Tab-separated table of C-alpha atoms in Angstrom:
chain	number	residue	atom	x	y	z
A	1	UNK	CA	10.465	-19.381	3.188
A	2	UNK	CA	9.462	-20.750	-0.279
A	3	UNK	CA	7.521	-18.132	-2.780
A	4	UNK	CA	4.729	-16.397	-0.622
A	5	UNK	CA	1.133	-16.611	-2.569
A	6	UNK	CA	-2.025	-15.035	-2.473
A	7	UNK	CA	-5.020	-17.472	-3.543
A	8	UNK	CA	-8.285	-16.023	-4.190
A	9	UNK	CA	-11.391	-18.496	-3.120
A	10	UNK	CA	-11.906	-19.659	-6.680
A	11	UNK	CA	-8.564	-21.238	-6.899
A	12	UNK	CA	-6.230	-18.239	-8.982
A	13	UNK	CA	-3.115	-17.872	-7.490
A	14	UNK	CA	-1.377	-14.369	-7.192
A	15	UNK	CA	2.687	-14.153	-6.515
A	16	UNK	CA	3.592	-12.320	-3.659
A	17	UNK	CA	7.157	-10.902	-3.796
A	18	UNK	CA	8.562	-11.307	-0.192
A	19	UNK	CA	11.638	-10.807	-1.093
A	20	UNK	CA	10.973	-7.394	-2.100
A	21	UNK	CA	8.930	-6.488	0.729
A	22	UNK	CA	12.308	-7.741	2.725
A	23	UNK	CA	15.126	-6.065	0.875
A	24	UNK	CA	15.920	-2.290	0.284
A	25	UNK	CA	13.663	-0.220	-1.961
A	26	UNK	CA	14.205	-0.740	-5.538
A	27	UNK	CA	14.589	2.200	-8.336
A	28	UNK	CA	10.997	2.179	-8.918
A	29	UNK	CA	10.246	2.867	-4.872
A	30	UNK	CA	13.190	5.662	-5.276
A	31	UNK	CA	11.249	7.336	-7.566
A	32	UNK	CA	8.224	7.410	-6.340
A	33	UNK	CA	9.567	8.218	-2.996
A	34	UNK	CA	11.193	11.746	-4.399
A	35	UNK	CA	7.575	13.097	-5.074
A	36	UNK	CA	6.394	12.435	-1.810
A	37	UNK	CA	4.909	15.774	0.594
A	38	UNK	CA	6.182	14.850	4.408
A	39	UNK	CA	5.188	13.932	6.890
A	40	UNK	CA	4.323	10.475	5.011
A	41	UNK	CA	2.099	7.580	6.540
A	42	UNK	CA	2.982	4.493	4.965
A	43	UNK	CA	-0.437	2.213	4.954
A	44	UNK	CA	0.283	-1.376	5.283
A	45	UNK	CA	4.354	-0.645	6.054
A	46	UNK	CA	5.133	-4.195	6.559
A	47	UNK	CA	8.726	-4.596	7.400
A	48	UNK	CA	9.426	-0.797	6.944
A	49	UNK	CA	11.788	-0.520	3.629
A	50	UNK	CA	9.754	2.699	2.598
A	51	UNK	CA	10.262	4.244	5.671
A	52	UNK	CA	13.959	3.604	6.452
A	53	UNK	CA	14.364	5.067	2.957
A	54	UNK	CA	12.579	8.171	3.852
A	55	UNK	CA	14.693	8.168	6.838
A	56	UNK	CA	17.861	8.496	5.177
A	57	UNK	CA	16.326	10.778	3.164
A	58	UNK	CA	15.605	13.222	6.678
A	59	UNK	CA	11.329	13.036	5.657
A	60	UNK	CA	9.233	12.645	8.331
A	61	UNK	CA	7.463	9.164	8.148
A	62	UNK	CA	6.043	6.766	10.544
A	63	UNK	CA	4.055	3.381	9.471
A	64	UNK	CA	1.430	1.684	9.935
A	65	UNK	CA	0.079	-2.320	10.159
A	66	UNK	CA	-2.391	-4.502	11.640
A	67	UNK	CA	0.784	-7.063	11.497
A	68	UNK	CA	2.503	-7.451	14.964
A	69	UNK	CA	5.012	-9.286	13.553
A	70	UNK	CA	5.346	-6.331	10.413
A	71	UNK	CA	5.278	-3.343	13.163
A	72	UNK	CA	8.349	-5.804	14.899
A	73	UNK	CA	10.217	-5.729	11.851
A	74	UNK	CA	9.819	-2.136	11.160
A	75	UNK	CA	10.754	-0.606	14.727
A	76	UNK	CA	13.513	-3.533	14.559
A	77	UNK	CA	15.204	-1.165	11.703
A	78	UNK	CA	14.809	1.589	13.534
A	79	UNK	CA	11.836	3.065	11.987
A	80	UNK	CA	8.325	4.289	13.846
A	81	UNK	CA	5.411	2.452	12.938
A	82	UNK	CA	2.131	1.500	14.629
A	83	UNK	CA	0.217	-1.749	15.339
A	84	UNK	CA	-3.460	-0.891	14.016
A	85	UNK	CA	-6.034	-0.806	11.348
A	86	UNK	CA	-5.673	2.551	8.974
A	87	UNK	CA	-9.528	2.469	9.707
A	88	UNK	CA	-8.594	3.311	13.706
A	89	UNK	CA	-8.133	6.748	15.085
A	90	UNK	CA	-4.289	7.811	14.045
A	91	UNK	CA	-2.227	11.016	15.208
A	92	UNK	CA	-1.929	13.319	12.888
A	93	UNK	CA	-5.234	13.233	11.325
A	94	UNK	CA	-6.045	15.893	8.311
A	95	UNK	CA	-2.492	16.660	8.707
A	96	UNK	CA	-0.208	13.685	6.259
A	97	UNK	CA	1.207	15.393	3.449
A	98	UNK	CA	1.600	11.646	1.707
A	99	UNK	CA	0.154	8.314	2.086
A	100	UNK	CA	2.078	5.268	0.274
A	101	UNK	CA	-0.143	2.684	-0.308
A	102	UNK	CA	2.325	0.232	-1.963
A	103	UNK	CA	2.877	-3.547	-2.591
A	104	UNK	CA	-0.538	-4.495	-3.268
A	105	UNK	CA	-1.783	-2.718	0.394
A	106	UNK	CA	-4.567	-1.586	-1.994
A	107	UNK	CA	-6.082	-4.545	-1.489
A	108	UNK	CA	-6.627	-3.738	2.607
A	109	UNK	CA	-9.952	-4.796	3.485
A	110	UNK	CA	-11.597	-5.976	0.325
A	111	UNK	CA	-12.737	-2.174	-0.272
A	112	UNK	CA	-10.617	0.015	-2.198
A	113	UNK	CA	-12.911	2.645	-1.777
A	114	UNK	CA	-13.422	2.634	1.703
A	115	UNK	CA	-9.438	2.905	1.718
A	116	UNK	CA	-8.955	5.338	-0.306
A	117	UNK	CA	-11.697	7.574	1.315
A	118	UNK	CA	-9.812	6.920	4.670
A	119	UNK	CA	-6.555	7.757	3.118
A	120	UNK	CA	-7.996	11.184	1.964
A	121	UNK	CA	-9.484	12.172	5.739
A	122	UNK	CA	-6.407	11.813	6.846
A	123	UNK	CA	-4.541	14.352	4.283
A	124	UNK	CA	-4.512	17.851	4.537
A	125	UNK	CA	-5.112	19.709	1.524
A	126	UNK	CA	-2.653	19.430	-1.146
A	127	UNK	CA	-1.909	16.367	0.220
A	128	UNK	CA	-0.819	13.056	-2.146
A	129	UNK	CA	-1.465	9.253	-1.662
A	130	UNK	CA	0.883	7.734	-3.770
A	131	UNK	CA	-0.380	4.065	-4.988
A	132	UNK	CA	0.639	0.887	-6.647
A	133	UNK	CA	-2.081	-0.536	-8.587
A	134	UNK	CA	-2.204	-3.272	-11.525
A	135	UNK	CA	-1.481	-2.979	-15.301
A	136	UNK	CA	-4.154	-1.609	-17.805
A	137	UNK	CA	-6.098	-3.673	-18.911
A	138	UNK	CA	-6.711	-5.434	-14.896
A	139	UNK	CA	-9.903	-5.514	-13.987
A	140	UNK	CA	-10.606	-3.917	-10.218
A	141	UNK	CA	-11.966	-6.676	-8.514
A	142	UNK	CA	-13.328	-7.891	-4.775
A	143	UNK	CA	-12.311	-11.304	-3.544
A	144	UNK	CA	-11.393	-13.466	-0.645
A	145	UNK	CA	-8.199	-14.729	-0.602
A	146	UNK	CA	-5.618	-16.146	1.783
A	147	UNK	CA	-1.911	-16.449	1.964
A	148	UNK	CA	0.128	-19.552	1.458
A	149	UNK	CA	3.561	-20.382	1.980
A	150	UNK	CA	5.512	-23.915	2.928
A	151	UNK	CA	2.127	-25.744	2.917
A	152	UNK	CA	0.416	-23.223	5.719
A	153	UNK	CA	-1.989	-20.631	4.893
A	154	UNK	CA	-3.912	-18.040	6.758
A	155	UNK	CA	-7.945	-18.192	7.059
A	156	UNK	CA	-9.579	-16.571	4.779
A	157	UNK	CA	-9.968	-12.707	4.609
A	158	UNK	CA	-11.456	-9.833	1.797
A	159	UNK	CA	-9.263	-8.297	-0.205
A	160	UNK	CA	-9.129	-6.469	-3.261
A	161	UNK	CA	-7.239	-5.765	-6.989
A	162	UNK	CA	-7.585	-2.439	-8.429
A	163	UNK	CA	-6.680	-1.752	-12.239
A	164	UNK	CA	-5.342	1.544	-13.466
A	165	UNK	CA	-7.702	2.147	-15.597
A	166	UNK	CA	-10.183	2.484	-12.579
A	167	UNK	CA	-7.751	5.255	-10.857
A	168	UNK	CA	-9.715	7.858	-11.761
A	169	UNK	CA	-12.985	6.617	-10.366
A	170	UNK	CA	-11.792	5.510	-7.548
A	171	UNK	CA	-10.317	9.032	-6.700
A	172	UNK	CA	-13.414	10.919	-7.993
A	173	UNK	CA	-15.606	8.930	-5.412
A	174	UNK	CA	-13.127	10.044	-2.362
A	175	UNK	CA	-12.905	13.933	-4.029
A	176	UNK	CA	-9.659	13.503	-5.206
A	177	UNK	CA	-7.704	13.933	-8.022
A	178	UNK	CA	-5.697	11.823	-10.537
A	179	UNK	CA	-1.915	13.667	-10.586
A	180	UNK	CA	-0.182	11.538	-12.158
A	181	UNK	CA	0.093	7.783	-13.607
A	182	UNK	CA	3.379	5.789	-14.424
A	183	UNK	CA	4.955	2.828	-14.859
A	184	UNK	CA	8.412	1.720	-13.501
A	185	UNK	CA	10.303	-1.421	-13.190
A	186	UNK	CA	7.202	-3.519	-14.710
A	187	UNK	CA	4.909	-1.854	-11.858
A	188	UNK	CA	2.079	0.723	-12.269
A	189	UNK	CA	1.914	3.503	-9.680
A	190	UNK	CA	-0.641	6.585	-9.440
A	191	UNK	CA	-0.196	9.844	-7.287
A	192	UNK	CA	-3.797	11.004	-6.175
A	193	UNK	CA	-4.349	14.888	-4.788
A	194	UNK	CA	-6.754	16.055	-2.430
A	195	UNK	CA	-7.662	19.814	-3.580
């Protein structure tokens, strides 16, 4: 499959790594991974690379995806993950040490907020959701947008970009708090707390 994209409505088109979503986690996902709390839901797990690194790691982690074909992959390596919205009723509930929202899963549903706010219900207290967001200076923005590879694309479906520099508002609106932000490998992460 040639380079995956994701074009908004008004014509911008947005690189989407698929290679890296296929291959193992990279130094940058290492990292982040070691300050993760288990048990650890990984929102939007797509083919699973987070969790079979928690795996070998012995943490506690199961995924989730609205993707068939992602949940496939995943339970292909070996790793538990679920076919369903983040937004539908999950075990474990109030009781995830860590969510990973990673690889631009931010942009789930066109409402970061409404994401976010889910993520913290379903952390207990003291719990983290670890997130990859875009570079200062990004603007946090709402848009439709659709994905396109080898001349076929999906319909059309809401999605969203958040900038670092909105991290902290984000979190304030869902009563959480801003940890920790870095950058690693030319990506920008955040770790969010729920006190």
């Amino acid at each position: 499959m040639n380079d995956l994209l994701l074009r908004s409505d008004e014509g911008e088109a947005l690189s989407m790594n698929l290679q890296r979503w296929l291959d193992s986690t990279a130094v940058e996902d290492e990292e982040l991974l070691g300050k993760a709390i288990e048990p650890v839901l990984d929102v939007g797990c797509g083919p699973g690379r987070h969790l079979v690194s928690l795996n070998e790691r012995g943490i506690v982690a199961m995924g989730v995806d609205a993707s068939a074909h992602a949940v496939q992959m995943a339970t292909s390596r070996g790793v538990p993950a679920l076919q369903r919205s983040v937004f539908d009723p999950l075990p474990g509930t109030g009781r995830w040490g860590t969510l990973l929202i990673l690889d631009g899963s931010i942009g789930i549903g066109g409402d970061p907020e409404a994401l976010v706010c889910r993520g913290a219900e379903l952390l207990r207290r003291g719990g983290l959701i670890l997130v990859e967001i875009e570079p200062p200076g990004a603007r946090t923005r709402i848009l439709r947008a659709r994905l396109e590879a080898d001349g076929e694309h999906t319909l059309w479906f809401p999605w969203a970009l958040v900038g670092i520099d909105s991290i902290t508002e984000l979190a304030a609106a869902c009563e959480l708090e801003v940890k920790e932000k870095w950058s690693s490998g030319m990506r920008w992460f955040a770790s969010l707390r729920k006190p």
